[in-house]
Coordinates of C-alpha atoms and ligand atoms in Angstrom, one line a residue:
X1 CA 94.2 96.2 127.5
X2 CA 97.6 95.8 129.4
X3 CA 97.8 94.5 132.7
X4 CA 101.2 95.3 134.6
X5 CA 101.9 94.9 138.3
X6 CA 105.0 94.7 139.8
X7 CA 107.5 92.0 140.7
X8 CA 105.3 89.0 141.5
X9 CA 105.9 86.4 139.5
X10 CA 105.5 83.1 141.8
X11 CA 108.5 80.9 142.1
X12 CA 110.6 83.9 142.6
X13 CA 109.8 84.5 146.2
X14 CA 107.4 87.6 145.0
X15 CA 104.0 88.1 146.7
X16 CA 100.9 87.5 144.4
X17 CA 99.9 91.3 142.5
X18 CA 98.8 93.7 144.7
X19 CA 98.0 96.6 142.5
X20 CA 96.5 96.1 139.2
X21 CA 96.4 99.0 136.5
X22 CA 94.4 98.2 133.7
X23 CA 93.6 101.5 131.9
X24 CA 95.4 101.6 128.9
X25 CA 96.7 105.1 128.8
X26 CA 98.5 104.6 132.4
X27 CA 99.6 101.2 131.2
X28 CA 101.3 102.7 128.1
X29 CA 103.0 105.3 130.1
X30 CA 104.5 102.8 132.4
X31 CA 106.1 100.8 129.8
X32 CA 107.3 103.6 128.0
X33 CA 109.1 104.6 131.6
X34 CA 110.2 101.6 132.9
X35 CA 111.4 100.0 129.4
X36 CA 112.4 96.6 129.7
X37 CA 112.8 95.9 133.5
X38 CA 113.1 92.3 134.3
X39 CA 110.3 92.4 137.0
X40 CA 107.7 94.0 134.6
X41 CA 105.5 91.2 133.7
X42 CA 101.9 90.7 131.7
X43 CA 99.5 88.6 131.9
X44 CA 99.0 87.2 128.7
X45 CA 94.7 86.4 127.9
X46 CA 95.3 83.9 125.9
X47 CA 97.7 81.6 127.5
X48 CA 97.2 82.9 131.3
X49 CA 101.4 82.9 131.6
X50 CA 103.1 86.0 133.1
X51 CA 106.1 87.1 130.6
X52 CA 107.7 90.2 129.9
X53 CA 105.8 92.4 128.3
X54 CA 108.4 93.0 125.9
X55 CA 107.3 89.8 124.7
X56 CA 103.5 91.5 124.3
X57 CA 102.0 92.7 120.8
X58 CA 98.9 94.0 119.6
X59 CA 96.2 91.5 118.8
X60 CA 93.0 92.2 116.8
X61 CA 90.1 90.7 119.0
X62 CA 88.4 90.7 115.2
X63 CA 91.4 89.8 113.0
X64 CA 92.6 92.0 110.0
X65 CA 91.5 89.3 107.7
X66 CA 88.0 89.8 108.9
X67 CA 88.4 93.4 108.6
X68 CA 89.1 94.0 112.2
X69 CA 91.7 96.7 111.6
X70 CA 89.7 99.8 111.7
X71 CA 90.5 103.4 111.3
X72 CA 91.3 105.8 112.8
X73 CA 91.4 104.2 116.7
X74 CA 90.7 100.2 117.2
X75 CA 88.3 99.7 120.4
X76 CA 88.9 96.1 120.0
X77 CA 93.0 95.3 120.3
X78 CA 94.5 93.8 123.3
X79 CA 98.0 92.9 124.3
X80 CA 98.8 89.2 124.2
X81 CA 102.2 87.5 124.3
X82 CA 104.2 87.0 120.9
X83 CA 103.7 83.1 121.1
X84 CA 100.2 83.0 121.6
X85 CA 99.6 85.9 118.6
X86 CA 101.3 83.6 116.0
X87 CA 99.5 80.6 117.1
X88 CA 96.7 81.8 117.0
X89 CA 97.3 83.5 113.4
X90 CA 97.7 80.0 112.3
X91 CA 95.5 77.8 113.7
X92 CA 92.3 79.9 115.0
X93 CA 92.1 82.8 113.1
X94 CA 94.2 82.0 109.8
X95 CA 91.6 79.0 109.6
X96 CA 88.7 80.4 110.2
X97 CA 89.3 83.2 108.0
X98 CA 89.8 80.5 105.6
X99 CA 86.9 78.4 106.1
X100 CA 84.9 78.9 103.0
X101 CA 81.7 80.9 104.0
X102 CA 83.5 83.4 106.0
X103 CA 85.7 83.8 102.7
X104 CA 83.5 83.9 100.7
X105 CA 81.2 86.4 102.5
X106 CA 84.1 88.6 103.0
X107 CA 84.6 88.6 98.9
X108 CA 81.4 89.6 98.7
X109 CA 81.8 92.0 101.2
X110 CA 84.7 93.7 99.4
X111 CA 83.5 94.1 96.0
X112 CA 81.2 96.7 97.3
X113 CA 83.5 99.8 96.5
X114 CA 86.2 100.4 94.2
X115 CA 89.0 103.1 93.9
X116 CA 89.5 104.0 90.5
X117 CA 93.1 105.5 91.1
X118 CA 94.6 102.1 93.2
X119 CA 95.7 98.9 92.3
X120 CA 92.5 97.5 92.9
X121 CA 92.5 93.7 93.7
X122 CA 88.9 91.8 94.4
X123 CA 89.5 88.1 95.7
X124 CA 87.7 85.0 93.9
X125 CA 85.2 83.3 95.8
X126 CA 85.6 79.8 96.8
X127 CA 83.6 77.1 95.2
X128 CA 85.0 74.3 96.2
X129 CA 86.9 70.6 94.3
X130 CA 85.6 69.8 90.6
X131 CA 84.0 66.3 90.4
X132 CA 84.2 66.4 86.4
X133 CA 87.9 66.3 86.6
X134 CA 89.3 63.3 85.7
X135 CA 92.3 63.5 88.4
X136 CA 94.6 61.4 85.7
X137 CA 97.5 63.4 86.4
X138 CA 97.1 62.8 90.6
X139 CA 95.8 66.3 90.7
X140 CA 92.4 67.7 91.8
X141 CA 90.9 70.7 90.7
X142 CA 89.7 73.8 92.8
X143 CA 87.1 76.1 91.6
X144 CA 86.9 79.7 92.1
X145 CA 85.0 82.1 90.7
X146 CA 85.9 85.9 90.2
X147 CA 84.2 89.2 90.5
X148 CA 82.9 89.2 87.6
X149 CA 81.8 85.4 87.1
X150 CA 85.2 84.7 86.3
X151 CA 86.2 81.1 86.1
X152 CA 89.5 80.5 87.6
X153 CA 90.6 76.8 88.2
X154 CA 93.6 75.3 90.3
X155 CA 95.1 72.3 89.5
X156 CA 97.6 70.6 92.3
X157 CA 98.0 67.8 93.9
X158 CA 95.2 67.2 97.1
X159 CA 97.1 69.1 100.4
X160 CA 97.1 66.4 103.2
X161 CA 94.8 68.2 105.8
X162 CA 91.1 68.1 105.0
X163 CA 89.7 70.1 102.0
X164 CA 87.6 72.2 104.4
X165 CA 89.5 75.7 103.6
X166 CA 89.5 78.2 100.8
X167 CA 92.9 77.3 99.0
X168 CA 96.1 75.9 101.0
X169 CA 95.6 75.4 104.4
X170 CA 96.7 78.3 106.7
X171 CA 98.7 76.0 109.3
X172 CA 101.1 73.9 106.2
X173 CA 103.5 76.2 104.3
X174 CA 103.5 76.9 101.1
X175 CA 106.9 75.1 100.4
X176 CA 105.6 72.1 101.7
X177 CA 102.7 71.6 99.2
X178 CA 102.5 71.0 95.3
X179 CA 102.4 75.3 93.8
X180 CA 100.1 73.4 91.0
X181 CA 98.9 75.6 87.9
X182 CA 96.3 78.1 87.8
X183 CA 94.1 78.8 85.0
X184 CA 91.9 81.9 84.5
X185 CA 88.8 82.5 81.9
X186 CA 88.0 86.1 82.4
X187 CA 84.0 86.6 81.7
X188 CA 83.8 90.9 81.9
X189 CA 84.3 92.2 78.2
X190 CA 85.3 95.7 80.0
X191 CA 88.8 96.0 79.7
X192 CA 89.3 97.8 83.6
X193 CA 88.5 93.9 84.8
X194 CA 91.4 91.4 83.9
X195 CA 94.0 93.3 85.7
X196 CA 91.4 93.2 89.0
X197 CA 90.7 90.0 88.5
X198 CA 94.1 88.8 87.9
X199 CA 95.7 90.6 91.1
X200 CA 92.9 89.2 93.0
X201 CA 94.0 85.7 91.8
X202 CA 97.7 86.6 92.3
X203 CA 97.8 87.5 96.0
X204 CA 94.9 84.5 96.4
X205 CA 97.4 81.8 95.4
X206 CA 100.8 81.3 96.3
X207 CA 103.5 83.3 94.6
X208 CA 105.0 80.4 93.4
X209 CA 101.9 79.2 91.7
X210 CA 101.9 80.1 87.6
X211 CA 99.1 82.0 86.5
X212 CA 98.0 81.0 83.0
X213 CA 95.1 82.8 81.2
X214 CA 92.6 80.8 79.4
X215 CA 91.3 83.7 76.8
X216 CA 93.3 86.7 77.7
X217 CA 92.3 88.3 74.1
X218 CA 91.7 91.0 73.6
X219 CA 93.1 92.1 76.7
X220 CA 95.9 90.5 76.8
X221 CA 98.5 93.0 77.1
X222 CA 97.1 94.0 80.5
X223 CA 98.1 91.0 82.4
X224 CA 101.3 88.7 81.9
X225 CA 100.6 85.7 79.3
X226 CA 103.3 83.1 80.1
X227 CA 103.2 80.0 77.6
X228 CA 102.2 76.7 79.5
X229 CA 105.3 74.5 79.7
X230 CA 104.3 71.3 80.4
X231 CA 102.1 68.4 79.3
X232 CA 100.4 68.0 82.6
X233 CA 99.1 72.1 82.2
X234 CA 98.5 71.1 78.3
X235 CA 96.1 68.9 79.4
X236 CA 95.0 70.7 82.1
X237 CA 94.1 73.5 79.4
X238 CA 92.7 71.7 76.7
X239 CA 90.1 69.7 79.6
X240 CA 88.9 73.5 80.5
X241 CA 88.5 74.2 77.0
X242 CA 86.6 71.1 76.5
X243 CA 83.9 72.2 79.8
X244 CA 80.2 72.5 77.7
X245 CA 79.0 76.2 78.7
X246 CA 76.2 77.1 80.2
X247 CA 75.8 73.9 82.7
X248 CA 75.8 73.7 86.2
X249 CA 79.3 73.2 87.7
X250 CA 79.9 70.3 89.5
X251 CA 81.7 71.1 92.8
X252 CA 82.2 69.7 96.3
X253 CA 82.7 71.2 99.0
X254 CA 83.6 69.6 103.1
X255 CA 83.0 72.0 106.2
X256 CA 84.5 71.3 110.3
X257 CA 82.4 69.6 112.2
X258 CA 83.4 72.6 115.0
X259 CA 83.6 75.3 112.1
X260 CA 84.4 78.6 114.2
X261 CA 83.8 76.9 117.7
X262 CA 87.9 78.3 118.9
X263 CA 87.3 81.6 116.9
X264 CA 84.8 82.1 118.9
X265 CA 86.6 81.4 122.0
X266 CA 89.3 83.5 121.5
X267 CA 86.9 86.2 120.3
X268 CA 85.2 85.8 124.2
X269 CA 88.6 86.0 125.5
X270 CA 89.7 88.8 123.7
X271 CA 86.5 91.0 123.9
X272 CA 86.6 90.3 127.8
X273 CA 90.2 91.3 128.3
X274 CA 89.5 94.9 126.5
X275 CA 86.5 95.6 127.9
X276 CA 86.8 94.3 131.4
X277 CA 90.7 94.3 132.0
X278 CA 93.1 92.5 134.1
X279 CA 90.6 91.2 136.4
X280 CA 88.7 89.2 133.5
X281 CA 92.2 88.0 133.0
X282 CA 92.6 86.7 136.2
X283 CA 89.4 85.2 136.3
X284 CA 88.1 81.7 136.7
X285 CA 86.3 81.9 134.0
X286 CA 88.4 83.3 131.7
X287 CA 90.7 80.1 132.5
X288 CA 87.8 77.7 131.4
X289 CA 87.5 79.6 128.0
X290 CA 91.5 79.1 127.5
X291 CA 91.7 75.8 128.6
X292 CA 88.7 75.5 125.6
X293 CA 90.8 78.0 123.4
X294 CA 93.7 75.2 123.3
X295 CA 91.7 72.0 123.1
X296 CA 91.8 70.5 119.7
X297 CA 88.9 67.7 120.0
X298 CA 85.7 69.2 119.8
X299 CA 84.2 66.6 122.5
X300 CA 86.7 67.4 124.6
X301 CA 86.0 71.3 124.8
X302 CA 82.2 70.0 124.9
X303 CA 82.9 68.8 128.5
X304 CA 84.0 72.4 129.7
X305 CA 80.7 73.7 129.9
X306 CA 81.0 76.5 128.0
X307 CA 77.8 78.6 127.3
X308 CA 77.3 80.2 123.9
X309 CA 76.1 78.7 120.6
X310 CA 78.6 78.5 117.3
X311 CA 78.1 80.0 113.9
X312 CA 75.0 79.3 112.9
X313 CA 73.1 79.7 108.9
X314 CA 71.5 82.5 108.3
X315 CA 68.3 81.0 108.8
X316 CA 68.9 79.4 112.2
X317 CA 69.6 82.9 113.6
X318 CA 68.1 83.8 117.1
X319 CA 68.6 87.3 116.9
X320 CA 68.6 88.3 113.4
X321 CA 68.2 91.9 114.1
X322 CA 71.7 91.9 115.1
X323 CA 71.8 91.2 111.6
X324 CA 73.4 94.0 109.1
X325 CA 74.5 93.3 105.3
X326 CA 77.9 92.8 104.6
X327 CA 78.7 94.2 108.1
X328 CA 80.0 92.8 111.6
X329 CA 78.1 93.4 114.9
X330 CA 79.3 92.7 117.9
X331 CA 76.5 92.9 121.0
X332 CA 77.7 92.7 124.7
X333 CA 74.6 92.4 127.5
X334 CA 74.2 90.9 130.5
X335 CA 71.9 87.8 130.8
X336 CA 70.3 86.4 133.7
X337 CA 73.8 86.7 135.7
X338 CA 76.0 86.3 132.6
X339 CA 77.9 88.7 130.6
X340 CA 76.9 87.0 127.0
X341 CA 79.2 88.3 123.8
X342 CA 77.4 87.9 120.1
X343 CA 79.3 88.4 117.0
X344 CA 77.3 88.5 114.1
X345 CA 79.8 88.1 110.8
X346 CA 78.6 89.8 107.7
X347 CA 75.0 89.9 108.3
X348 CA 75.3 85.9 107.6
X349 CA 76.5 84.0 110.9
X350 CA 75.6 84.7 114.2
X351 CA 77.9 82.9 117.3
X352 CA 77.3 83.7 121.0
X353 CA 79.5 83.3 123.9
X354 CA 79.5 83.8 127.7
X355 CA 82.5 86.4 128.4
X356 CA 82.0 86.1 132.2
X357 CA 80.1 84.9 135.2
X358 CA 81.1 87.2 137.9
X359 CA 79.1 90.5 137.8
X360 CA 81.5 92.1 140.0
X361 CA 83.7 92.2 136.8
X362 CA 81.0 94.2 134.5
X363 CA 79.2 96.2 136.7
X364 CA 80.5 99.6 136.6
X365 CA 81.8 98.8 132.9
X366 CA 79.0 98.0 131.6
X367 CA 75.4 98.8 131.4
X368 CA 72.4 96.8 132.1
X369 CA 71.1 97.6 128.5
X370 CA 74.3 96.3 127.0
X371 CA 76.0 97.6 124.4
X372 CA 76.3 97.1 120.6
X373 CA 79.6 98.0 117.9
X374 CA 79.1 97.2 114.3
X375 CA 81.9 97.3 111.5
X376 CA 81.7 97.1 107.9
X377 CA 84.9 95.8 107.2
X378 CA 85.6 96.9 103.3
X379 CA 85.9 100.5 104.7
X380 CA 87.7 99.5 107.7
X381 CA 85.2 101.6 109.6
X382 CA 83.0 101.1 112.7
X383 CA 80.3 103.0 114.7
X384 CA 79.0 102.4 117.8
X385 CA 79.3 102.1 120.8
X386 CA 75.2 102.8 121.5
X387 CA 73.0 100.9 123.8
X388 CA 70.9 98.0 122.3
X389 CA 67.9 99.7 123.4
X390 CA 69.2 102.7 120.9
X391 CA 70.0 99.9 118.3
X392 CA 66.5 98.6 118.5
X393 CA 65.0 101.9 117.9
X394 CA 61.5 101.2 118.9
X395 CA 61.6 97.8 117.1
X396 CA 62.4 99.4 113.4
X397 CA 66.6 99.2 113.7
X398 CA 66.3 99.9 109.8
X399 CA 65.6 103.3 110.5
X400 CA 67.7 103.9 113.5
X401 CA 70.2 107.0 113.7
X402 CA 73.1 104.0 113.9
X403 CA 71.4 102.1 110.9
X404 CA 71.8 106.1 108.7
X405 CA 75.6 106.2 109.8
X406 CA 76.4 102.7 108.8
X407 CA 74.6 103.2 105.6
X408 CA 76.4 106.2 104.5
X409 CA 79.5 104.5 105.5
X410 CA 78.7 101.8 102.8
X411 CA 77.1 104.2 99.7
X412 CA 80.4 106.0 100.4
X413 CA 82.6 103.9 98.4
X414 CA 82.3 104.3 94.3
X415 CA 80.2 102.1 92.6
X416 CA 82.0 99.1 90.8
X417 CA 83.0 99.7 87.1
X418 CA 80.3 97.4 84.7
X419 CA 81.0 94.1 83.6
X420 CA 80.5 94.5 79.5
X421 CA 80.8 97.5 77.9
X422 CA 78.2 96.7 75.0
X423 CA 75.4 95.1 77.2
X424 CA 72.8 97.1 78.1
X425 CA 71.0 94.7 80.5
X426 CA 74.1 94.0 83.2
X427 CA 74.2 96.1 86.2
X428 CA 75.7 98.9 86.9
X429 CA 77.4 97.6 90.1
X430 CA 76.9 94.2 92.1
Ligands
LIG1 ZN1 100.2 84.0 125.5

């Protein structure tokens, strides 16, 4: 949602906004006539600063990490200033996406379809730091595992930030880490899985990180096979080798104390500036929630008062019927004189967040029965909106007409090629 008005920007002698236009369509047809004047300014959501909305981009309210890029039209993109969209890239979004459940749920999420006739590239899952490994060399060791079980291990020495992300951390470049080695054991015996497992590692790990391949045969003409070139992989390689099979893996894993707290605050603010517009913007609320978007310390954004409840397990859920397997929901409703915003990630964590307190805001946008969206993000597809009393069809939402469409969204994809070619007992697909 774009907010324009005209030229009354303070400090300049201008008067505070007088006329707001907050529907998208009009908003686009302004900028496109008035181009670049120097009096056009935007409110940004995020940082509450006016700037020139030449400065403005599109930013998913669900980022495209998460899936939030749907097709064909995006109900859930505002306009936010350019500053504000990388920062948050970096240290909201890029480390959230990062965090290991939500990784790891959106692997699993993604190896739910596969396309036969592209370049086909499934992510490994995040298991976290080896404690078997010996760490003579000053490395540690990460664990992955790959689509098909596949074990793929990364050797480097420890990042400085804490180990509580899936790989490098989003916020320190990649030139200022150790690339360390990777090493990957394929498990699949079906010869249409090494290259799929191996892009997957590839755009996982930095491009500057070798790739070796553990027991490439007899596939090994489908990926590359470089020689390992130093004692530290040599030894690297022959500890792998050494690992018994069939024992459990030893592996450690750390989590934020605050996991997914300022997501979930930039979420609120995003989600209010598209569905309510400029005047959410403007709002005094909306100032509390980016005054907690920008607060690093976790006790600090505690004494804000914010109302909502983080990402929570699976089994802590309060409304698990919000709830939908490897799919996003996203329920807006007004509460007892709050407009409340629940984003339920892959069926598996369930945050809530209070958008607004002013009813003025919602009243004629929307309904007293709220409204629900929900996205399955391996198809880039959404449906919705629909009322949560439609949602909760009579109290069976398994068999609601919403339920059908989402449900034929996700048999729609072709079933995943099997594992072994000679086994018998595997599944078809996972
Ligand atoms: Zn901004």
């Amino acid at each position: 949602m774009r907010l324009i008005r005209g030229n009354t920007k303070i400090g300049r002698g201008g008067s505070r906004p007088t006329c707001w236009t907050t529907e998208i369509g009009r908003a686009s047809q302004l900028i496109a006539t008035l181009g670049r004047r120097k009096d056009l300014d935007v409110i940004c959501p995020y940082c509450g600063y006016d700037k020139d909305c030449a400065l403005f981009t599109d930013e998913h309210v669900l980022p495209r990490a998460l899936g939030g890029n749907v097709q064909p039209t995006n109900p859930f993109r505002c306009r936010v200033c350019k500053d504000c969209n990388s920062a948050c890239g970096r240290w909201i979004d890029g480390r959230f996406a990062k965090s290991w459940p939500i990784h790891n749920w959106k692997t699993d999420a993604a190896r739910r379809t596969y396309d036969p006739n592209a370049e086909v590239a499934f992510p490994p899952s995040y298991i976290g730091t080896r404690s078997d490994w010996n760490q003579a060399d000053g490395t540690i060791c990460e664990f992955w595992l790959g689509p098909t079980g596949d074990h793929i291990y990364h050797f480097h020495e420890p990042y400085t930030d804490a180990d509580v992300f899936a790989g490098r951390p989003p916020h320190i470049p990649a030139t200022k880490v150790d690339p360390g080695t990777v090493f990957v054991a394929f498990v699949g015996t079906n010869p249409v899985w090494p290259p799929i497992v191996y892009r997957g590692a590839r755009e996982t790990f930095d491009e500057v990180t070798p790739i070796h391949l553990v027991n490439a045969a007899p596939h090994r003409d489908s990926v590359p096979y470089p020689a390992l070139t130093t004692s530290r992989q040599q030894a690297q390689y022959n500890w792998i080798k050494s690992r018994p099979e069939g024992v459990m893996v030893p592996a450690q894993l750390a989590m934020d104390v605050d996991w997914g707290e300022r997501f979930l605050i930039k979420f609120g603010i995003g989600l209010g500036a598209t569905l309510l517009g400029g005047n959410f913007v403007t709002s005094q609320h909306s100032g509390v929630l980016r005054k907690a978007l920008w607060e690093r310390k976790p006790e600090s954004r505690a004494q804000l008062g914010i109302r909502g409840s983080a990402f929570l397990a699976r089994d802590e859920m309060q409304m698990p019927m919000f709830a939908i397997p490897q799919c996003h929901t996203i329920v807006v409703m007004p509460v007892q004189g709050r407009l409340m915003a629940l984003l339920n990630l892959y069926g598996r964590h369930e945050g809530m967040i209070q958008i607004s307190d002013d009813q003025q805001l919602w009243e004629c946008l929307i309904p007293e029965e709220g409204r629900t969206w929900t996205i399955a993000p391996a198809f880039r597809r959404f449906v919705g909106p629909v009322s949560i009393i439609d949602f909760m069809n009579n109290g069976e939402p398994e068999t609601s007409p919403l339920r059908k469409q989402i449900d034929a969204i996700l048999d729609s994809g072709v079933p995943l090629p099997p594992y072994h070619l000679t086994d018998p007992t595997e599944p078809k697909s996972a």
